[in-house]
Amino acid sequence: RSVVKTEQCEVEVSQRLKRVPTIVDKLVREPTMQLASMQDLGGCRAVLNSFDEVRRVQRRLSKNRPPLRVSDYISEPRASGYRGVHVVVQYDGRPIEVQLRTQAMHEWAITVERLGGRLGEDLKSGRGPAEVLELLEGIAEVMALEEEGGVISQEALDRLGALRQTAIPFLEGGHR
């Protein structure tokens, strides 16, 4: 909160604690990882108003606490379409992950989590029906373009429409 306040950003800050099933899933997906070295067991998330604010807070945070790791999913989004910046810093002797997102990035991520829960799939980890994953990636691309001030072409809208049509049976619960 103090880093964000110093940068004079309006922000929604919340704590993040990884749930036990998510921890177990991560350890299964990454068999060489030790629980003691998992750097995102706890942390916080700051939802900011713009890319500029995300970058300013990232720079300030890195200046105050040298990062143990930075994952820039804005410059290189995950295959799922997820965007945001994760900065792992040392706090009271523990690694803490700070997630920085814009409001649009946050809304996309929350939607993917909720939809994944409804479908019983870990969509954010790239698991689930390909049709749904492709739709979510397409939506993320269009949201990023819009957020950057770009114009969404009719071609992009047509592509999203086609992706939506192929995903509808899965979204309505007709396929598994």
PDB file of N, CA, C and O in Angstrom, residues 135 139 142 154-168:
ATOM      1  N   LEU A 135     -10.931 -19.281 -26.955  1.00  0.00           N
ATOM      2  CA  LEU A 135     -11.802 -18.112 -26.785  1.00  0.00           C
ATOM      3  C   LEU A 135     -11.232 -17.167 -25.742  1.00  0.00           C
ATOM      4  O   LEU A 135     -11.150 -15.950 -25.970  1.00  0.00           O
ATOM      5  N   ILE A 139     -10.083 -13.305 -26.292  1.00  0.00           N
ATOM      6  CA  ILE A 139     -10.648 -12.204 -25.509  1.00  0.00           C
ATOM      7  C   ILE A 139      -9.526 -11.385 -24.872  1.00  0.00           C
ATOM      8  O   ILE A 139      -9.552 -10.154 -24.895  1.00  0.00           O
ATOM      9  N   VAL A 142      -7.857  -9.100 -27.448  1.00  0.00           N
ATOM     10  CA  VAL A 142      -8.681  -7.942 -27.794  1.00  0.00           C
ATOM     11  C   VAL A 142      -8.707  -6.936 -26.640  1.00  0.00           C
ATOM     12  O   VAL A 142      -8.616  -5.726 -26.861  1.00  0.00           O
ATOM     13  N   GLN A 154     -12.642  -5.330 -37.480  1.00  0.00           N
ATOM     14  CA  GLN A 154     -13.784  -6.209 -37.718  1.00  0.00           C
ATOM     15  C   GLN A 154     -13.315  -7.658 -37.816  1.00  0.00           C
ATOM     16  O   GLN A 154     -13.989  -8.573 -37.372  1.00  0.00           O
ATOM     17  N   GLU A 155     -12.126  -7.842 -38.376  1.00  0.00           N
ATOM     18  CA  GLU A 155     -11.551  -9.187 -38.484  1.00  0.00           C
ATOM     19  C   GLU A 155     -11.378  -9.821 -37.104  1.00  0.00           C
ATOM     20  O   GLU A 155     -11.702 -10.993 -36.895  1.00  0.00           O
ATOM     21  N   ALA A 156     -10.874  -9.024 -36.143  1.00  0.00           N
ATOM     22  CA  ALA A 156     -10.691  -9.534 -34.773  1.00  0.00           C
ATOM     23  C   ALA A 156     -12.039  -9.855 -34.142  1.00  0.00           C
ATOM     24  O   ALA A 156     -12.183 -10.885 -33.458  1.00  0.00           O
ATOM     25  N   LEU A 157     -13.034  -8.999 -34.369  1.00  0.00           N
ATOM     26  CA  LEU A 157     -14.367  -9.253 -33.820  1.00  0.00           C
ATOM     27  C   LEU A 157     -14.991 -10.503 -34.440  1.00  0.00           C
ATOM     28  O   LEU A 157     -15.619 -11.298 -33.745  1.00  0.00           O
ATOM     29  N   ASP A 158     -14.796 -10.674 -35.746  1.00  0.00           N
ATOM     30  CA  ASP A 158     -15.317 -11.868 -36.427  1.00  0.00           C
ATOM     31  C   ASP A 158     -14.646 -13.127 -35.879  1.00  0.00           C
ATOM     32  O   ASP A 158     -15.301 -14.149 -35.662  1.00  0.00           O
ATOM     33  N   ARG A 159     -13.326 -13.039 -35.641  1.00  0.00           N
ATOM     34  CA  ARG A 159     -12.590 -14.183 -35.086  1.00  0.00           C
ATOM     35  C   ARG A 159     -13.129 -14.537 -33.699  1.00  0.00           C
ATOM     36  O   ARG A 159     -13.353 -15.709 -33.390  1.00  0.00           O
ATOM     37  N   LEU A 160     -13.377 -13.504 -32.856  1.00  0.00           N
ATOM     38  CA  LEU A 160     -13.934 -13.751 -31.531  1.00  0.00           C
ATOM     39  C   LEU A 160     -15.312 -14.385 -31.628  1.00  0.00           C
ATOM     40  O   LEU A 160     -15.643 -15.295 -30.865  1.00  0.00           O
ATOM     41  N   GLY A 161     -16.112 -13.913 -32.566  1.00  0.00           N
ATOM     42  CA  GLY A 161     -17.447 -14.482 -32.761  1.00  0.00           C
ATOM     43  C   GLY A 161     -17.373 -15.955 -33.123  1.00  0.00           C
ATOM     44  O   GLY A 161     -18.143 -16.774 -32.602  1.00  0.00           O
ATOM     45  N   ALA A 162     -16.447 -16.297 -34.017  1.00  0.00           N
ATOM     46  CA  ALA A 162     -16.282 -17.693 -34.417  1.00  0.00           C
ATOM     47  C   ALA A 162     -15.788 -18.540 -33.240  1.00  0.00           C
ATOM     48  O   ALA A 162     -16.272 -19.668 -33.024  1.00  0.00           O
ATOM     49  N   LEU A 163     -14.835 -18.008 -32.466  1.00  0.00           N
ATOM     50  CA  LEU A 163     -14.330 -18.735 -31.296  1.00  0.00           C
ATOM     51  C   LEU A 163     -15.453 -18.953 -30.278  1.00  0.00           C
ATOM     52  O   LEU A 163     -15.559 -20.026 -29.675  1.00  0.00           O
ATOM     53  N   ARG A 164     -16.279 -17.941 -30.114  1.00  0.00           N
ATOM     54  CA  ARG A 164     -17.401 -18.037 -29.180  1.00  0.00           C
ATOM     55  C   ARG A 164     -18.359 -19.142 -29.605  1.00  0.00           C
ATOM     56  O   ARG A 164     -18.811 -19.939 -28.783  1.00  0.00           O
ATOM     57  N   GLN A 165     -18.661 -19.192 -30.885  1.00  0.00           N
ATOM     58  CA  GLN A 165     -19.586 -20.217 -31.385  1.00  0.00           C
ATOM     59  C   GLN A 165     -19.061 -21.629 -31.115  1.00  0.00           C
ATOM     60  O   GLN A 165     -19.834 -22.512 -30.748  1.00  0.00           O
ATOM     61  N   THR A 166     -17.764 -21.832 -31.292  1.00  0.00           N
ATOM     62  CA  THR A 166     -17.215 -23.176 -31.056  1.00  0.00           C
ATOM     63  C   THR A 166     -17.136 -23.503 -29.563  1.00  0.00           C
ATOM     64  O   THR A 166     -17.163 -24.670 -29.184  1.00  0.00           O
ATOM     65  N   ALA A 167     -17.071 -22.479 -28.714  1.00  0.00           N
ATOM     66  CA  ALA A 167     -16.967 -22.703 -27.266  1.00  0.00           C
ATOM     67  C   ALA A 167     -18.320 -22.844 -26.590  1.00  0.00           C
ATOM     68  O   ALA A 167     -18.405 -23.423 -25.503  1.00  0.00           O
ATOM     69  N   ILE A 168     -19.377 -22.339 -27.207  1.00  0.00           N
ATOM     70  CA  ILE A 168     -20.698 -22.327 -26.564  1.00  0.00           C
ATOM     71  C   ILE A 168     -21.128 -23.688 -26.028  1.00  0.00           C
ATOM     72  O   ILE A 168     -21.588 -23.779 -24.884  1.00  0.00           O
TER      73      ILE A 168
END
